[in-house]
mmCIF file with all atom_site columns, C-alpha atoms and ligand atoms in Angstrom:
data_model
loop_
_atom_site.group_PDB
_atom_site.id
_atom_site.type_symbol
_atom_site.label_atom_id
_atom_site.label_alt_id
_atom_site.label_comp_id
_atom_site.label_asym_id
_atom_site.label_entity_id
_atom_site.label_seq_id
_atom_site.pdbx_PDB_ins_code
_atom_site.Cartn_x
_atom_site.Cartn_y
_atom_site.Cartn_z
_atom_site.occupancy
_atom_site.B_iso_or_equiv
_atom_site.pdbx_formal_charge
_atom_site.auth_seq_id
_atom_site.auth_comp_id
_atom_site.auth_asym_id
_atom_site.auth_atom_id
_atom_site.pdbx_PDB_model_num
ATOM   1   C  CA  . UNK K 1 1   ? -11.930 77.317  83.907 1.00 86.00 ? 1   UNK K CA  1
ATOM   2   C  CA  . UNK K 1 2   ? -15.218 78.984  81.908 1.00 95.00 ? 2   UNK K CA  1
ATOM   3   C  CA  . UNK K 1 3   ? -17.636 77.146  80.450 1.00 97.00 ? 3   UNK K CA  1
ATOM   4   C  CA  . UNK K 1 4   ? -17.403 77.851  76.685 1.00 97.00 ? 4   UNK K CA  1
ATOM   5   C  CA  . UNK K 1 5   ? -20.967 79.726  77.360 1.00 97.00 ? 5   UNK K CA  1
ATOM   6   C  CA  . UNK K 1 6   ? -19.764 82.024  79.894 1.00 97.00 ? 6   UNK K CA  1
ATOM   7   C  CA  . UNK K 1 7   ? -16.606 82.547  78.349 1.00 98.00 ? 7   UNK K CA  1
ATOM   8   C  CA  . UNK K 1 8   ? -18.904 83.965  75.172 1.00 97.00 ? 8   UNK K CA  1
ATOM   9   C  CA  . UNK K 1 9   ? -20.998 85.860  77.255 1.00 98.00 ? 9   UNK K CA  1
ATOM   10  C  CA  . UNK K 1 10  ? -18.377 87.404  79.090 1.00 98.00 ? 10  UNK K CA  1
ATOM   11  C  CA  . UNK K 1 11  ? -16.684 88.753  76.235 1.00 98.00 ? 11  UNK K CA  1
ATOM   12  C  CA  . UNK K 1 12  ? -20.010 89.633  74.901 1.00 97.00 ? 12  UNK K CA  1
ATOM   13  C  CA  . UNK K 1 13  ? -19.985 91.968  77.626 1.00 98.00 ? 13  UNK K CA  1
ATOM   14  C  CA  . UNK K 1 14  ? -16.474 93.284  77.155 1.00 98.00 ? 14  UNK K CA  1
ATOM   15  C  CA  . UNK K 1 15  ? -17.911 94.744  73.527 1.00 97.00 ? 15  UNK K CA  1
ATOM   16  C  CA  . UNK K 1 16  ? -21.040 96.059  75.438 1.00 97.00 ? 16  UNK K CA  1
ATOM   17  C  CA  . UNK K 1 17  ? -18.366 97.963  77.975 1.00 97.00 ? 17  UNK K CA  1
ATOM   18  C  CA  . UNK K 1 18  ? -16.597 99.251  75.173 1.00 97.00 ? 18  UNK K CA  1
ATOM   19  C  CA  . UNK K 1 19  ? -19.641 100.248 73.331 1.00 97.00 ? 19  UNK K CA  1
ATOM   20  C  CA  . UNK K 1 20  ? -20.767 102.156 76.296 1.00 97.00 ? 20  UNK K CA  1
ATOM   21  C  CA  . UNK K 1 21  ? -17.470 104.098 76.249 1.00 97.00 ? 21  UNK K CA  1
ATOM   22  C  CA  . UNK K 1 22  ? -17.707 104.591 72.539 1.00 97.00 ? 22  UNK K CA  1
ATOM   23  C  CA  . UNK K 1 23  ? -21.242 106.008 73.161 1.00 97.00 ? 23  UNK K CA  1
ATOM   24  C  CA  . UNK K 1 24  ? -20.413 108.458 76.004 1.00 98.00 ? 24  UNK K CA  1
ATOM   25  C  CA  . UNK K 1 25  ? -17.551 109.715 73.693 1.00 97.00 ? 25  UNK K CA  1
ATOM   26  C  CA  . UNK K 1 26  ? -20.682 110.614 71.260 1.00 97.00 ? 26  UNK K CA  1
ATOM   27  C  CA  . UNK K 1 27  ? -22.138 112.132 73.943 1.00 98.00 ? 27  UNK K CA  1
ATOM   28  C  CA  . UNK K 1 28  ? -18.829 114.050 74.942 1.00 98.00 ? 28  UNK K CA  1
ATOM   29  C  CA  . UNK K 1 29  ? -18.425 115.503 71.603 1.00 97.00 ? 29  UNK K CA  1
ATOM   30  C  CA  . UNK K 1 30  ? -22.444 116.371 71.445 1.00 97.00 ? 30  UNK K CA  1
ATOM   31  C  CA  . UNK K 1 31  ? -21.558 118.799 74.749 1.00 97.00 ? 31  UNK K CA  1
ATOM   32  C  CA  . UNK K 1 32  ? -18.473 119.937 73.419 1.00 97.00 ? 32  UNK K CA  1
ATOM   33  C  CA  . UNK K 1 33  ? -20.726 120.894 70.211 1.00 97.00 ? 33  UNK K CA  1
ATOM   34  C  CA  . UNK K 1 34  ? -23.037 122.852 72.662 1.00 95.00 ? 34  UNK K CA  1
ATOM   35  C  CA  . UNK K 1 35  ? -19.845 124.640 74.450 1.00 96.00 ? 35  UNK K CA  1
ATOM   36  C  CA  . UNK K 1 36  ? -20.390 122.923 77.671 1.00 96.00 ? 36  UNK K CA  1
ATOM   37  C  CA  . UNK K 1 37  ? -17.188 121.775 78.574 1.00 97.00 ? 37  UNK K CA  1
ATOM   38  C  CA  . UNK K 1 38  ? -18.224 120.397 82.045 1.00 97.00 ? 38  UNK K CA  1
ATOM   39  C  CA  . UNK K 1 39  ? -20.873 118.502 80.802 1.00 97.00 ? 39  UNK K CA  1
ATOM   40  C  CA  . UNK K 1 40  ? -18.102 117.116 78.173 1.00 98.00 ? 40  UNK K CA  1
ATOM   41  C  CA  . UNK K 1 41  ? -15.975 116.234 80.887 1.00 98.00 ? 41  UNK K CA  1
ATOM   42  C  CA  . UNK K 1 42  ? -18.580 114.210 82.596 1.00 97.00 ? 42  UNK K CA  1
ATOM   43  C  CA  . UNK K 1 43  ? -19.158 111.834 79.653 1.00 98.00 ? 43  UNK K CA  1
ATOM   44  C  CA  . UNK K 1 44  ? -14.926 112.217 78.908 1.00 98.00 ? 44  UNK K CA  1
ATOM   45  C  CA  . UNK K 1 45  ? -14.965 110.584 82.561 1.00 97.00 ? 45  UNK K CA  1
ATOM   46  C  CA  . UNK K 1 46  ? -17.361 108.285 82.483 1.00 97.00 ? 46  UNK K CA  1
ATOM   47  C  CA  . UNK K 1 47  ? -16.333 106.704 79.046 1.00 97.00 ? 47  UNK K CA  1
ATOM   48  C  CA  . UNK K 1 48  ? -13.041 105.796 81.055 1.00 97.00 ? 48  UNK K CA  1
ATOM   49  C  CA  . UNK K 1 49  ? -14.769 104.012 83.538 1.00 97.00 ? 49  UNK K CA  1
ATOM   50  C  CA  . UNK K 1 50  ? -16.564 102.266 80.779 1.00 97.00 ? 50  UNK K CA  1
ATOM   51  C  CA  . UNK K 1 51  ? -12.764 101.308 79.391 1.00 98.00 ? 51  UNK K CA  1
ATOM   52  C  CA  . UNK K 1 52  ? -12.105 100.437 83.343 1.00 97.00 ? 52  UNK K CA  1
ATOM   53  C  CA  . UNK K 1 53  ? -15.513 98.024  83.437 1.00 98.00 ? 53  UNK K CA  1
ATOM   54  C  CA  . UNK K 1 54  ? -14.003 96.113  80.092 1.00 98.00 ? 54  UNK K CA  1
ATOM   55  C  CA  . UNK K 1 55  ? -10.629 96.047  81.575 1.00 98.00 ? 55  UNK K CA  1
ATOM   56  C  CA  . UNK K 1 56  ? -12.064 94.460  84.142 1.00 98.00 ? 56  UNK K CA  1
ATOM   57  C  CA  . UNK K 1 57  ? -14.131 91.477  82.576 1.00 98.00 ? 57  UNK K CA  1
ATOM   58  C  CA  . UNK K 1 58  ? -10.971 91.255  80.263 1.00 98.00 ? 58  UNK K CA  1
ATOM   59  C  CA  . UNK K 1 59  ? -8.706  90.596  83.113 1.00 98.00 ? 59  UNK K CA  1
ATOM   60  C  CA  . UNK K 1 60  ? -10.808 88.020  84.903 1.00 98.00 ? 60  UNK K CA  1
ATOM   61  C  CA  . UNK K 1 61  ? -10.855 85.983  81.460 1.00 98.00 ? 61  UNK K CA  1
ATOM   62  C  CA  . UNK K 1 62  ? -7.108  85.862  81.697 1.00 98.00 ? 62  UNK K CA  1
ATOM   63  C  CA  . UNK K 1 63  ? -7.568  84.942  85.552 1.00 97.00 ? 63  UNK K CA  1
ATOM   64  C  CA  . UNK K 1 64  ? -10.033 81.902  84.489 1.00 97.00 ? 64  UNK K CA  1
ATOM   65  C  CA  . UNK K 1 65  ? -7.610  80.723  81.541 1.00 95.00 ? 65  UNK K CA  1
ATOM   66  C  CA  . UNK K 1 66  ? -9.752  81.869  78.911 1.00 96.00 ? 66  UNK K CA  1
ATOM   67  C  CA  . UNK K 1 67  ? -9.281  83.911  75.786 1.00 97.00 ? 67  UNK K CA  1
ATOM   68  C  CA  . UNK K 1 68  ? -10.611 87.073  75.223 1.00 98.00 ? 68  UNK K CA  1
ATOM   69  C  CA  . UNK K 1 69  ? -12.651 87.553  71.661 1.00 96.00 ? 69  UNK K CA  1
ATOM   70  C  CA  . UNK K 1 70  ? -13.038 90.938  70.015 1.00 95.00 ? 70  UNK K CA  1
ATOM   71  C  CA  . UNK K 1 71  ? -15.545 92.418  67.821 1.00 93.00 ? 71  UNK K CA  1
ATOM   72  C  CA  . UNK K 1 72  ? -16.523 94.935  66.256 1.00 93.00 ? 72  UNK K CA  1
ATOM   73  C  CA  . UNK K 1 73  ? -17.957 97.870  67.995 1.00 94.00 ? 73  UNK K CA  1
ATOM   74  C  CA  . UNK K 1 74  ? -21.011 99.607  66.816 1.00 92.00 ? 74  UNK K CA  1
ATOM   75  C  CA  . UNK K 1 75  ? -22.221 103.083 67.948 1.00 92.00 ? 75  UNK K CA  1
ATOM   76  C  CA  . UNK K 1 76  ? -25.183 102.507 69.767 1.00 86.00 ? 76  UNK K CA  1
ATOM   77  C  CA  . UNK K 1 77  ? -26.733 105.923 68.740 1.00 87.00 ? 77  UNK K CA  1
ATOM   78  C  CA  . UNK K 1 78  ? -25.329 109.660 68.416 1.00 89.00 ? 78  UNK K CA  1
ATOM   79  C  CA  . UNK K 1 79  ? -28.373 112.260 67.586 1.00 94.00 ? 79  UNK K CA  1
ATOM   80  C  CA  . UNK K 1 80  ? -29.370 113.730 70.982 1.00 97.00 ? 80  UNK K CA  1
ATOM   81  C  CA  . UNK K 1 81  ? -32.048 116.729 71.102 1.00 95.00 ? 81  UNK K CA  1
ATOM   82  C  CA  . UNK K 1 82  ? -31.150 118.337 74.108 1.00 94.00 ? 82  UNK K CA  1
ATOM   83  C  CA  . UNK K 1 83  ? -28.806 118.111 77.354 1.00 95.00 ? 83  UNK K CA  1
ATOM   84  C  CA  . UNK K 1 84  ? -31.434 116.617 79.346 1.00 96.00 ? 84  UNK K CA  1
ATOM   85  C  CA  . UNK K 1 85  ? -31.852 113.461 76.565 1.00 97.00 ? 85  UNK K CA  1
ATOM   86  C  CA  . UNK K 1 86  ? -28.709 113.054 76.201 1.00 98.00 ? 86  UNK K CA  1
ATOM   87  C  CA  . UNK K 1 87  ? -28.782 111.749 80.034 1.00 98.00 ? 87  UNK K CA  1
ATOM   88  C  CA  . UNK K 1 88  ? -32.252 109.958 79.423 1.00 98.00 ? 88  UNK K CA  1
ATOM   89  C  CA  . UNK K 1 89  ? -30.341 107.748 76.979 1.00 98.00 ? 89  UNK K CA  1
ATOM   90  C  CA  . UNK K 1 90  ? -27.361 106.910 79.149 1.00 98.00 ? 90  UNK K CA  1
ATOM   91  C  CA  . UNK K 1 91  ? -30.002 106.150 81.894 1.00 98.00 ? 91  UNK K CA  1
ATOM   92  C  CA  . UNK K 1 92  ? -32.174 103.808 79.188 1.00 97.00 ? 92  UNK K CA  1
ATOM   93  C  CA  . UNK K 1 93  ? -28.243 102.607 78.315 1.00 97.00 ? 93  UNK K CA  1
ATOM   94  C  CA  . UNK K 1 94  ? -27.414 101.521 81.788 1.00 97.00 ? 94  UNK K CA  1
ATOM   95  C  CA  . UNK K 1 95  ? -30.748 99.844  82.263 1.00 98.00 ? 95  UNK K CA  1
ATOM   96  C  CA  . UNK K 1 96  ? -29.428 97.662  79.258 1.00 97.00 ? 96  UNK K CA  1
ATOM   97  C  CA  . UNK K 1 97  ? -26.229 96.817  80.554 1.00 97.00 ? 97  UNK K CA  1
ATOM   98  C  CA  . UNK K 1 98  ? -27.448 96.368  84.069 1.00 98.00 ? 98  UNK K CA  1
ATOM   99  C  CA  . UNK K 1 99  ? -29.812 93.672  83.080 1.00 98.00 ? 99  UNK K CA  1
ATOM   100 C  CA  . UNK K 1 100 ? -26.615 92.006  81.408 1.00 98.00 ? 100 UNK K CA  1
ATOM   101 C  CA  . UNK K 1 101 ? -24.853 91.873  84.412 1.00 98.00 ? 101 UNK K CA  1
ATOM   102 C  CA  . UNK K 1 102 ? -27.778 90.228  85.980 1.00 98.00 ? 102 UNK K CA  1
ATOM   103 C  CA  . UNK K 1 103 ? -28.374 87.590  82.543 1.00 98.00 ? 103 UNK K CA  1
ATOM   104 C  CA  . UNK K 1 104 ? -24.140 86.911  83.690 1.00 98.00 ? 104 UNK K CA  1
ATOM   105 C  CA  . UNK K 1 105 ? -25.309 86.382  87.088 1.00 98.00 ? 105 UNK K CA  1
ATOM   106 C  CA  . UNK K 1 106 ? -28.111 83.997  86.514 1.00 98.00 ? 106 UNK K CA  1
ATOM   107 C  CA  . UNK K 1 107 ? -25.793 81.743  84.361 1.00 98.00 ? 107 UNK K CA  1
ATOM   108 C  CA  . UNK K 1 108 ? -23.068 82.047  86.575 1.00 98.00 ? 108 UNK K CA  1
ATOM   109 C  CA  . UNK K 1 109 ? -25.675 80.995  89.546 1.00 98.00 ? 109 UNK K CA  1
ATOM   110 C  CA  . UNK K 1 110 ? -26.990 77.352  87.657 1.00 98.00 ? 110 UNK K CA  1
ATOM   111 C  CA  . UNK K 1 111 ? -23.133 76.761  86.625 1.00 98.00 ? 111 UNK K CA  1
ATOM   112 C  CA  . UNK K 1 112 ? -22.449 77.018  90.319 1.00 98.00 ? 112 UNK K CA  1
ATOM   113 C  CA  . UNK K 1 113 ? -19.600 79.449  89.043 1.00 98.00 ? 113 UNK K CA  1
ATOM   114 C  CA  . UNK K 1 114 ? -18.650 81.323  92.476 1.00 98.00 ? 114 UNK K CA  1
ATOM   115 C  CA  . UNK K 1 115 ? -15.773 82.940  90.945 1.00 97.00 ? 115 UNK K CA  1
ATOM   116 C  CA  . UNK K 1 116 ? -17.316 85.018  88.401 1.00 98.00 ? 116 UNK K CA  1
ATOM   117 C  CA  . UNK K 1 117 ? -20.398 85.295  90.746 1.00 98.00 ? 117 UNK K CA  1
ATOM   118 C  CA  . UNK K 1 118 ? -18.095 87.157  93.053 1.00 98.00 ? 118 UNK K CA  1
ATOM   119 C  CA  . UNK K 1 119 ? -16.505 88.795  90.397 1.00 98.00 ? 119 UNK K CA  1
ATOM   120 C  CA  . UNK K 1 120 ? -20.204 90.147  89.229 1.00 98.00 ? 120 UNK K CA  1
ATOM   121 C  CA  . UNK K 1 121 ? -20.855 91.303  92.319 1.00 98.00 ? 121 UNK K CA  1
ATOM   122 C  CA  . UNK K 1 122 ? -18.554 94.526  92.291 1.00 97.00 ? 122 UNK K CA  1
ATOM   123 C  CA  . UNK K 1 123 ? -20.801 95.431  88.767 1.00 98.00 ? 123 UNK K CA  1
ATOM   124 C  CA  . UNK K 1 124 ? -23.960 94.676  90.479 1.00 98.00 ? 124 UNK K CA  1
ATOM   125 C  CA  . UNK K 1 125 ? -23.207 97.448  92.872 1.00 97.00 ? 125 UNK K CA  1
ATOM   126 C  CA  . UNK K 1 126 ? -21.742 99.659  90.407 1.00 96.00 ? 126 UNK K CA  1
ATOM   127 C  CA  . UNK K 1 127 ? -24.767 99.632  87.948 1.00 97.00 ? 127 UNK K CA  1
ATOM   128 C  CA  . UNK K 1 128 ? -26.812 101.179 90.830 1.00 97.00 ? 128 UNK K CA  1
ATOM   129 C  CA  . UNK K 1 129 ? -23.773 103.697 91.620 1.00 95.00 ? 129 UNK K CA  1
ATOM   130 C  CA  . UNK K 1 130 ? -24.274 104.103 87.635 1.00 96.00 ? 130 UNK K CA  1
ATOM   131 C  CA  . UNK K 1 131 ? -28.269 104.258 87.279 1.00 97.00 ? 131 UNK K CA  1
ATOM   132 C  CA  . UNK K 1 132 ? -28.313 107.147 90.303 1.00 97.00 ? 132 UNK K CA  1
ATOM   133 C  CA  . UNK K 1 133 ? -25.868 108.903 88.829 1.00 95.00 ? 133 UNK K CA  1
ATOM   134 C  CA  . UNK K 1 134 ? -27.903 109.476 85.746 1.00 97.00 ? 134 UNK K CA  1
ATOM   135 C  CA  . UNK K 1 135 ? -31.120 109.690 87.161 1.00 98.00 ? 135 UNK K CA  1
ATOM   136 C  CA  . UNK K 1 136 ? -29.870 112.368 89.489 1.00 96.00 ? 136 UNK K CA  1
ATOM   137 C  CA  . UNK K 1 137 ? -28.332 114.387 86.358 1.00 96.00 ? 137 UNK K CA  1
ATOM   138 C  CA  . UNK K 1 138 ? -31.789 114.321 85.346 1.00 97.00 ? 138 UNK K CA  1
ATOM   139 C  CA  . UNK K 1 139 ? -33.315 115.757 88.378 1.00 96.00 ? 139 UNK K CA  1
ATOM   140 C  CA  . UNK K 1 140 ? -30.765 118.621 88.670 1.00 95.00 ? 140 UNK K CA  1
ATOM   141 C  CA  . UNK K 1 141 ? -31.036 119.006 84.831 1.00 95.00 ? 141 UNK K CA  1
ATOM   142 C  CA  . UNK K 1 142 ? -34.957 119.763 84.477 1.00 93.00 ? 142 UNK K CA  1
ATOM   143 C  CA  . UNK K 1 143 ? -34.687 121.763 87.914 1.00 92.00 ? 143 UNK K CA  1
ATOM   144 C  CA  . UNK K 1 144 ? -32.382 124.474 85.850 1.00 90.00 ? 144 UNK K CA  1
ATOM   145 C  CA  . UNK K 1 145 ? -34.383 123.784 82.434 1.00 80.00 ? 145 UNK K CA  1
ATOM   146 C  CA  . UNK K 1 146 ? -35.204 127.221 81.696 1.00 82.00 ? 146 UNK K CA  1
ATOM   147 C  CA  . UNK K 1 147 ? -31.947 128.891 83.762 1.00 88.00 ? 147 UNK K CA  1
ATOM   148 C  CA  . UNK K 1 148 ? -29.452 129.452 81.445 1.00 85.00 ? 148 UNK K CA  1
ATOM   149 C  CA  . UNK K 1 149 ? -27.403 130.824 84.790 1.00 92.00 ? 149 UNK K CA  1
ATOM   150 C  CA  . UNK K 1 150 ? -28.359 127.631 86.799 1.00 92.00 ? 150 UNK K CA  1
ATOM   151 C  CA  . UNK K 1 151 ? -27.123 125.080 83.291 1.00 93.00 ? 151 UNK K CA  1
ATOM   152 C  CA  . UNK K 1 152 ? -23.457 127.436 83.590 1.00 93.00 ? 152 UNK K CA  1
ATOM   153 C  CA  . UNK K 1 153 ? -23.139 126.635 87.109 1.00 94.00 ? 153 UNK K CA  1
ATOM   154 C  CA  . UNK K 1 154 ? -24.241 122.960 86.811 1.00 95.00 ? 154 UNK K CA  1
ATOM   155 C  CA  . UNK K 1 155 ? -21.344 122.924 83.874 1.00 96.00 ? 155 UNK K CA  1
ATOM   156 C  CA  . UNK K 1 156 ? -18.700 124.467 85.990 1.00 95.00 ? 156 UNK K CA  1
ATOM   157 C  CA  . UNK K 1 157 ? -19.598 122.261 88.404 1.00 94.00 ? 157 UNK K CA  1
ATOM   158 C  CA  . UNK K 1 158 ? -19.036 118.723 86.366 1.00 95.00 ? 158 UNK K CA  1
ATOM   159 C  CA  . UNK K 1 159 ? -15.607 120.802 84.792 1.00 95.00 ? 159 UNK K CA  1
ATOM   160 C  CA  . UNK K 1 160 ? -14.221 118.992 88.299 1.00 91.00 ? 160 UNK K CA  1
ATOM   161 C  CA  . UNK K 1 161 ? -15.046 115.462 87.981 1.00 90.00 ? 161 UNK K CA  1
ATOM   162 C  CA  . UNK K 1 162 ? -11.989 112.915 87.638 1.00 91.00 ? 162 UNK K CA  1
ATOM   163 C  CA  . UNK K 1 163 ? -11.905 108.913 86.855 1.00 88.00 ? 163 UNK K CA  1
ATOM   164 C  CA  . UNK K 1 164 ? -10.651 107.528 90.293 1.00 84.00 ? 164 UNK K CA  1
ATOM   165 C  CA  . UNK K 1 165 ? -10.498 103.537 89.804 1.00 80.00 ? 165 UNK K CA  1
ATOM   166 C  CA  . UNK K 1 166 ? -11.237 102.987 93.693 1.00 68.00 ? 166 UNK K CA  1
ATOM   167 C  CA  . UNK K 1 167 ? -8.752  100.567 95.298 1.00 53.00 ? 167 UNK K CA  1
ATOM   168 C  CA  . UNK K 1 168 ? -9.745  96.544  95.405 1.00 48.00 ? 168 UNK K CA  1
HETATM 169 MG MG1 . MG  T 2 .   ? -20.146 99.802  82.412 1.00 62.10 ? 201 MG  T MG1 1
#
């Protein structure tokens, strides 16, 4: 069993999750404006893994007996100037949510909570799987800055990325 203020921050996070994936869709349809359909696909992809980190806090609420709350979802922002912000902001976004998962772990560590501490876990080491893969977007991104050539091949190359849930 939660306590009622893990329970609430938990499902806090579930809108955050969601929220990221409704935010990557922005950023989908930005590259789809720009006719970079790799690019798209990146965000397309990583928005489901966003839907995958949700369905993930929502199942452990079931696991712990709790009920899961929903609210509202706002979009956290969907003017970008350029490819290379576009990534700056889902960098600056997963900075956000990883200090959530650490604000979960700290409660979760003085409420002696081992389950969700082990659940947290897994998103501790995703959020730096999630943080690199941004900041190294960003590296490749101002390396081909003025190439229009190099930004086609970097596009064909994300046109291959797929949403593989990894086995638990
Ligand atoms: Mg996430």
């Amino acid at each position: 069993m939660l306590s009622e203020k893990l329970l609430n921050e938990i499902n806090k996070q579930i809108k955050y999750e969601l929220e990221s994936a409704h935010y990557y869709v922005a950023m989908e349809a930005y590259f789809d404006s720009q006719d970079l359909p790799g690019f798209a696909n990146f965000f397309k992809v990583q928005a489901e893994e966003e839907r995958f980190h949700a369905q993930k806090f929502y199942d452990f609420v079931y696991e712990m007996d709790g009920d899961v709350e929903l609210t509202g979802l706002e979009l956290v922002g969907k003017e970008f100037d350029s490819c290379v912000d576009v990534f700056k902001k889902a960098l600056e976004h997963e900075k956000f949510v990883t200090s959530r998962i650490y604000e979960l772990m700290e409660i979760a560590e003085d409420e002696k909570e081992y389950a969700t501490q082990s659940m947290l876990k897994w998103f501790v080491d995703e959020q730096v799987e999630e943080e690199n893969s941004m900041k190294d977007m960003i590296v490749k991104l101002e390396r081909v800055e003025k190439s229009p050539n190099g930004l086609y091949m970097l596009d064909k190359e994300l046109a291959g990325r797929t949403f593989t849930p990894e086995a638990e």
